[in-house]
CSV table of C-alpha atoms in Angstrom, one decimal:
chain,number,residue,atom,x,y,z
O,1,MET,CA,-10.9,7.0,-31.1
O,2,THR,CA,-9.6,9.0,-28.1
O,3,HIS,CA,-6.3,7.6,-26.5
O,4,PRO,CA,-5.4,8.5,-23.1
O,5,GLN,CA,-3.6,11.5,-21.8
O,6,PRO,CA,-0.1,10.5,-21.1
O,7,ALA,CA,0.9,10.5,-17.3
O,8,VAL,CA,4.4,10.8,-15.6
O,9,LEU,CA,3.9,8.8,-12.4
O,10,VAL,CA,6.3,9.1,-9.2
O,11,LEU,CA,5.2,5.9,-6.4
O,12,ALA,CA,4.8,7.6,-2.8
O,13,GLY,CA,6.3,4.3,-0.8
O,14,GLY,CA,5.9,3.4,3.1
O,15,HIS,CA,6.3,0.9,5.9
O,16,GLU,CA,4.4,-1.6,3.3
O,17,SER,CA,6.9,-0.8,0.4
O,18,ASP,CA,10.4,-0.8,3.5
O,19,GLY,CA,10.7,3.1,2.0
O,20,GLY,CA,10.0,2.7,-1.3
O,21,ARG,CA,13.0,0.5,-1.4
O,22,ASP,CA,10.9,-2.4,-3.1
O,23,LEU,CA,9.5,-0.5,-6.3
O,24,THR,CA,12.4,0.2,-7.6
O,25,PRO,CA,11.9,-2.2,-10.6
O,26,LEU,CA,9.5,-0.6,-11.6
O,27,THR,CA,10.8,2.8,-12.5
O,28,ALA,CA,11.8,3.5,-16.6
O,29,THR,CA,15.3,2.8,-15.6
O,30,ALA,CA,14.9,-0.6,-13.8
O,31,GLY,CA,13.7,-2.0,-17.4
O,32,PRO,CA,11.3,-1.3,-19.9
O,33,ALA,CA,7.8,-0.3,-19.0
O,34,PRO,CA,5.1,-3.2,-19.5
O,35,ALA,CA,2.9,-1.9,-22.3
O,36,ALA,CA,-0.2,-2.5,-19.8
O,37,GLY,CA,1.1,0.6,-17.2
O,38,PRO,CA,2.3,4.3,-17.8
O,39,THR,CA,5.5,5.5,-16.8
O,40,VAL,CA,6.6,5.9,-13.3
O,41,HIS,CA,9.6,8.1,-13.2
O,42,ALA,CA,10.6,8.0,-9.7
O,43,VAL,CA,9.7,5.9,-6.4
O,44,ALA,CA,11.0,8.3,-3.1
O,45,SER,CA,9.9,7.8,0.5
O,46,ALA,CA,7.4,10.6,1.9
O,47,GLY,CA,8.2,14.0,2.5
O,48,ARG,CA,11.1,15.4,0.8
O,49,PRO,CA,12.6,12.8,-1.0
O,50,LEU,CA,9.0,12.6,-2.4
O,51,ALA,CA,9.2,16.5,-2.6
O,52,GLU,CA,12.0,16.4,-5.0
O,53,ALA,CA,11.1,13.4,-7.5
O,54,VAL,CA,8.1,15.5,-8.4
O,55,ARG,CA,9.5,18.4,-8.9
O,56,ALA,CA,11.7,16.5,-11.0
O,57,ALA,CA,9.2,14.7,-13.0
O,58,LEU,CA,7.6,18.3,-13.6
O,59,ALA,CA,10.4,19.4,-15.2
O,60,ALA,CA,11.2,16.6,-17.2
O,61,PRO,CA,9.8,17.4,-20.9
O,62,GLY,CA,7.0,17.2,-22.1
O,63,GLY,CA,5.0,19.1,-19.8
O,64,HIS,CA,3.0,15.8,-19.3
O,65,PRO,CA,0.8,15.5,-15.5
O,66,VAL,CA,2.3,14.3,-12.9
O,67,CYS,CA,0.5,11.2,-10.8
O,68,VAL,CA,1.8,10.4,-7.1
O,69,VAL,CA,0.6,7.2,-6.1
O,70,PRO,CA,0.2,5.8,-2.6
O,71,MET,CA,1.6,2.8,-2.3
O,72,THR,CA,-0.2,1.8,0.6
O,73,LEU,CA,-2.0,-2.0,0.2
O,74,GLY,CA,-4.6,-0.7,3.0
O,75,ARG,CA,-2.4,-0.8,5.3
O,76,ASP,CA,-1.0,3.1,5.1
O,77,PRO,CA,-3.3,6.2,5.8
O,78,ARG,CA,-0.1,8.3,6.7
O,79,LEU,CA,1.5,7.5,3.9
O,80,VAL,CA,-2.0,8.8,1.0
O,81,ALA,CA,-2.0,11.9,3.9
O,82,ASP,CA,1.7,12.7,3.9
O,83,ALA,CA,1.6,12.2,0.2
O,84,ALA,CA,-1.7,14.7,0.3
O,85,ARG,CA,0.5,17.5,2.3
O,86,THR,CA,3.3,17.4,-0.3
O,87,LEU,CA,1.2,17.6,-3.3
O,88,ARG,CA,-0.6,20.3,-1.8
O,89,ALA,CA,2.6,22.8,-0.9
O,90,LEU,CA,4.0,22.1,-4.0
O,91,ALA,CA,1.1,23.2,-5.2
O,92,ALA,CA,1.7,26.6,-3.9
O,93,GLU,CA,5.3,27.1,-5.2
O,94,PRO,CA,5.6,30.0,-7.2
O,95,GLY,CA,5.3,29.1,-11.5
O,96,GLN,CA,3.5,25.8,-11.0
O,97,ARG,CA,0.6,26.0,-13.9
O,98,PRO,CA,-2.4,25.0,-12.6
O,99,GLY,CA,-4.2,21.0,-13.9
O,100,ARG,CA,-0.7,19.4,-14.1
O,101,LEU,CA,-0.3,18.1,-10.4
O,102,ALA,CA,-2.4,14.9,-9.6
O,103,LEU,CA,-2.9,12.1,-5.8
O,104,THR,CA,-3.8,9.4,-6.9
O,105,ALA,CA,-6.2,7.2,-5.1
O,106,PRO,CA,-4.3,4.8,-3.3
O,107,PHE,CA,-2.8,2.0,-5.1
O,108,ALA,CA,-5.0,-1.0,-3.3
O,109,ALA,CA,-7.9,-1.0,0.1
O,110,ALA,CA,-7.5,-3.4,2.7
O,111,GLU,CA,-10.0,-5.0,0.9
O,112,HIS,CA,-7.9,-5.7,-1.9
O,113,LEU,CA,-5.1,-7.0,0.2
O,114,ILE,CA,-7.5,-9.6,1.2
O,115,GLY,CA,-8.5,-10.6,-2.4
O,116,TRP,CA,-5.1,-11.2,-3.4
O,117,LEU,CA,-3.9,-13.5,-0.3
O,118,ARG,CA,-6.8,-15.5,-0.3
O,119,ALA,CA,-5.5,-15.5,-4.5
O,120,ALA,CA,-1.9,-16.8,-3.3
O,121,ALA,CA,-3.1,-18.7,-0.5
O,122,ARG,CA,-4.8,-21.0,-3.5
O,123,THR,CA,-1.7,-21.3,-4.9
O,124,ALA,CA,0.2,-22.7,-2.0
O,125,PRO,CA,0.1,-26.2,-0.8
O,126,ALA,CA,-2.9,-27.4,1.1
O,127,THR,CA,-2.5,-30.4,2.8
O,128,PRO,CA,-4.2,-31.1,6.4
O,129,ASP,CA,-1.3,-29.8,8.6
O,130,GLY,CA,-0.3,-26.7,6.1
O,131,ALA,CA,-0.1,-23.2,7.6
O,132,LEU,CA,-0.2,-20.0,5.7
O,133,LEU,CA,3.2,-16.6,7.3
O,134,VAL,CA,1.6,-13.8,6.1
O,135,THR,CA,4.7,-11.8,7.0
O,136,ALA,CA,5.4,-8.0,6.5
O,137,PRO,CA,7.4,-5.2,7.0
O,138,ALA,CA,7.0,-4.4,11.2
O,139,ALA,CA,5.3,-0.8,11.5
O,140,GLY,CA,3.3,0.8,13.9
O,141,PRO,CA,1.3,-0.7,16.5
O,142,PHE,CA,-2.5,-0.5,14.3
O,143,GLU,CA,-0.8,-0.5,11.4
O,144,ASP,CA,0.2,-4.5,12.6
O,145,ALA,CA,-2.2,-4.8,14.3
O,146,GLU,CA,-4.3,-4.3,10.8
O,147,LEU,CA,-3.0,-7.0,9.5
O,148,PHE,CA,-3.6,-9.7,12.4
O,149,ARG,CA,-7.1,-8.8,11.2
O,150,ILE,CA,-6.5,-9.2,7.6
O,151,ALA,CA,-5.2,-11.8,8.2
O,152,ARG,CA,-8.1,-13.5,10.0
O,153,LEU,CA,-10.7,-12.5,7.0
O,154,ALA,CA,-8.3,-14.0,4.3
O,155,ARG,CA,-8.0,-17.3,6.9
O,156,GLN,CA,-11.6,-17.4,6.0
O,157,PHE,CA,-13.6,-19.7,3.2
O,158,GLY,CA,-9.4,-20.3,3.0
O,159,ARG,CA,-8.1,-24.2,2.6
O,160,HIS,CA,-5.7,-23.7,5.8
O,161,ARG,CA,-6.1,-24.2,8.8
O,162,TRP,CA,-3.8,-22.4,10.6
O,163,VAL,CA,-3.3,-18.6,9.4
O,164,GLU,CA,-0.5,-16.6,11.7
O,165,VAL,CA,1.2,-13.4,11.2
O,166,ALA,CA,5.3,-12.3,10.9
O,167,PHE,CA,6.4,-9.0,10.2
O,168,ASP,CA,10.6,-8.6,9.2
O,169,GLY,CA,12.3,-6.4,12.0
O,170,GLY,CA,8.9,-7.0,14.3
O,171,ASP,CA,7.2,-9.4,16.4
O,172,PRO,CA,6.5,-12.3,15.7
O,173,ASP,CA,8.9,-12.3,13.2
O,174,PRO,CA,9.1,-14.9,10.2
O,175,ALA,CA,10.7,-17.5,12.8
O,176,GLU,CA,9.2,-17.0,15.6
O,177,GLY,CA,5.7,-17.5,13.8
O,178,ALA,CA,7.1,-20.7,11.6
O,179,ALA,CA,7.9,-22.1,15.4
O,180,ARG,CA,4.3,-21.1,16.2
O,181,CYS,CA,2.4,-23.1,13.1
O,182,ARG,CA,4.7,-25.5,13.9
O,183,LEU,CA,3.5,-25.7,18.0
O,184,LEU,CA,-0.2,-25.5,16.6
O,185,GLY,CA,0.5,-28.7,14.7
O,186,ALA,CA,1.5,-27.6,11.1
O,187,ARG,CA,3.8,-29.7,9.3
O,188,THR,CA,4.6,-27.1,6.3
O,189,VAL,CA,4.6,-23.9,6.8
O,190,THR,CA,4.5,-20.9,3.5
O,191,ALA,CA,5.1,-17.7,3.4
O,192,VAL,CA,3.3,-15.2,1.2
O,193,PRO,CA,4.0,-11.6,2.3
O,194,ALA,CA,1.5,-8.7,2.3
O,195,ALA,CA,3.9,-6.3,0.7
O,196,PHE,CA,5.3,-5.7,-2.0
O,197,GLY,CA,8.6,-7.0,-1.0
O,198,PRO,CA,9.9,-10.7,-0.7
O,199,ALA,CA,7.9,-12.5,1.9
O,200,LEU,CA,11.2,-13.8,3.4
O,201,ARG,CA,14.1,-11.2,2.8
O,202,THR,CA,16.4,-14.1,4.6
O,203,PRO,CA,15.4,-17.8,4.6
O,204,VAL,CA,13.4,-19.2,7.5
O,205,PRO,CA,14.9,-23.0,7.2
O,206,GLY,CA,11.7,-25.2,6.6
O,207,VAL,CA,9.7,-22.4,5.1
O,208,LEU,CA,8.2,-22.1,1.8
O,209,ASP,CA,8.8,-19.0,-0.2
O,210,GLY,CA,5.6,-18.3,-1.5
O,211,GLY,CA,7.0,-15.9,-4.2
O,212,PRO,CA,5.4,-12.1,-4.7
O,213,LEU,CA,1.8,-10.7,-4.0
O,214,LEU,CA,1.1,-9.3,-7.4
O,215,ARG,CA,3.2,-9.8,-10.3
O,216,PRO,CA,4.9,-7.0,-12.2
O,217,SER,CA,1.7,-7.3,-15.2
O,218,ALA,CA,-1.0,-6.8,-12.1
O,219,VAL,CA,1.4,-3.4,-11.0
O,220,ALA,CA,1.7,-2.6,-13.7
O,221,GLY,CA,-2.9,-2.2,-14.8
O,222,VAL,CA,-3.6,-1.3,-11.2
O,223,LEU,CA,-0.7,2.1,-11.8
O,224,ALA,CA,-3.4,2.2,-14.9
O,225,ALA,CA,-6.1,2.1,-13.7
O,226,ARG,CA,-5.7,4.8,-11.2
O,227,THR,CA,-3.4,7.6,-13.6
O,228,ALA,CA,-6.8,7.0,-15.4
O,229,ASP,CA,-8.8,7.7,-13.0
O,230,ALA,CA,-7.1,10.5,-11.2
O,231,LEU,CA,-6.7,12.0,-14.8
O,232,HIS,CA,-10.3,11.8,-15.6
O,233,LEU,CA,-10.6,13.7,-12.2
O,234,LEU,CA,-7.9,16.6,-12.6
O,235,GLY,CA,-9.9,17.4,-15.9
O,236,HIS,CA,-13.0,18.2,-13.8
O,237,GLY,CA,-10.2,20.6,-11.6
O,238,GLU,CA,-10.6,18.0,-9.6
O,239,ASP,CA,-6.6,17.1,-8.0
O,240,GLY,CA,-7.0,14.6,-5.7
O,241,THR,CA,-5.3,16.0,-2.2
O,242,ALA,CA,-8.6,16.9,-0.5
O,243,ALA,CA,-9.6,13.1,-0.4
O,244,GLY,CA,-5.7,12.2,0.8
O,245,LEU,CA,-5.3,14.7,3.5
O,246,ASP,CA,-9.5,13.3,5.1
O,247,ALA,CA,-7.1,9.8,4.8
O,248,GLU,CA,-5.7,9.3,8.3
O,249,HIS,CA,-9.0,10.3,10.6
O,250,GLY,CA,-10.6,7.8,12.4
O,251,HIS,CA,-7.1,6.3,12.2
O,252,GLY,CA,-4.9,5.4,15.7
O,253,TYR,CA,-6.5,6.1,19.3
O,254,ALA,CA,-10.0,7.5,20.1
O,255,HIS,CA,-10.3,10.9,22.3
O,256,THR,CA,-12.4,11.6,24.2
O,257,HIS,CA,-13.5,14.9,26.1
O,258,GLY,CA,-12.9,15.4,29.6
O,259,PRO,CA,-15.5,17.2,31.8
O,260,GLY,CA,-16.0,20.7,30.3
O,261,GLU,CA,-13.7,20.4,27.2
O,262,PRO,CA,-16.0,21.7,23.9
O,263,SER,CA,-16.1,19.0,21.8
O,264,HIS,CA,-15.7,19.7,18.1
O,265,THR,CA,-16.2,17.6,15.1
O,266,HIS,CA,-13.6,16.4,12.2
O,267,PRO,CA,-14.7,17.4,8.7
O,268,HIS,CA,-15.5,14.7,5.7
O,269,THR,CA,-14.2,15.6,1.7
O,270,HIS,CA,-15.6,12.9,-0.1
O,271,THR,CA,-14.5,12.9,-3.8
O,272,HIS,CA,-16.1,10.5,-6.1
């Protein structure tokens, strides 16, 4: 019987985790690691903090591989690309030993988030006049617009007549989202998060808090799966950065070429 290769994790946090602050309970220093998951060495936002956290993980005793997990639920492709750029730069630093650094696949895709929101909706009160309020920290216009699409798909085949969206620090905010639900006819409103943090960072009168999107054991299970896949690919010489660098392709405003401007193609890297 073979045992999985030990690995140390660094979690890259973005707007879906309030810059990683909502992920700090997962670190080894915050308490005992769940039996199902590998050790989380640190949580860091993209850029310099992530680079420093990865360097510290590489310097830790044991010489284990370091896996960086982009902690997105499918609405932060920039986080994936930024993490890939950071790891590519670190891998090129003098004295860096090949085969110790890997970028895992993103924690989740939009399809996972839709399924998790549907599961959360099943635990919320589903009276004929009940509404679901999907909340998340505000981000950019494309990321926020994507949440409206996800909420509409989460509503499909669900038990709630109304599923609305609200953003902490954005437009509409949770209080405005709840008011919209009531204007539509809802008597009860339950908030569920499409993020790693709480549904309501500040209580809203009359709104039920649907609790976290995922239990810690579920998060640990996903981290273990992403790490195992990344270590398998690392054993075949693939560190995941090529796929990560392509994560932002197609995200944001589309662009066209004016008359007489040469066209260009976008290279794609597909990792299986």
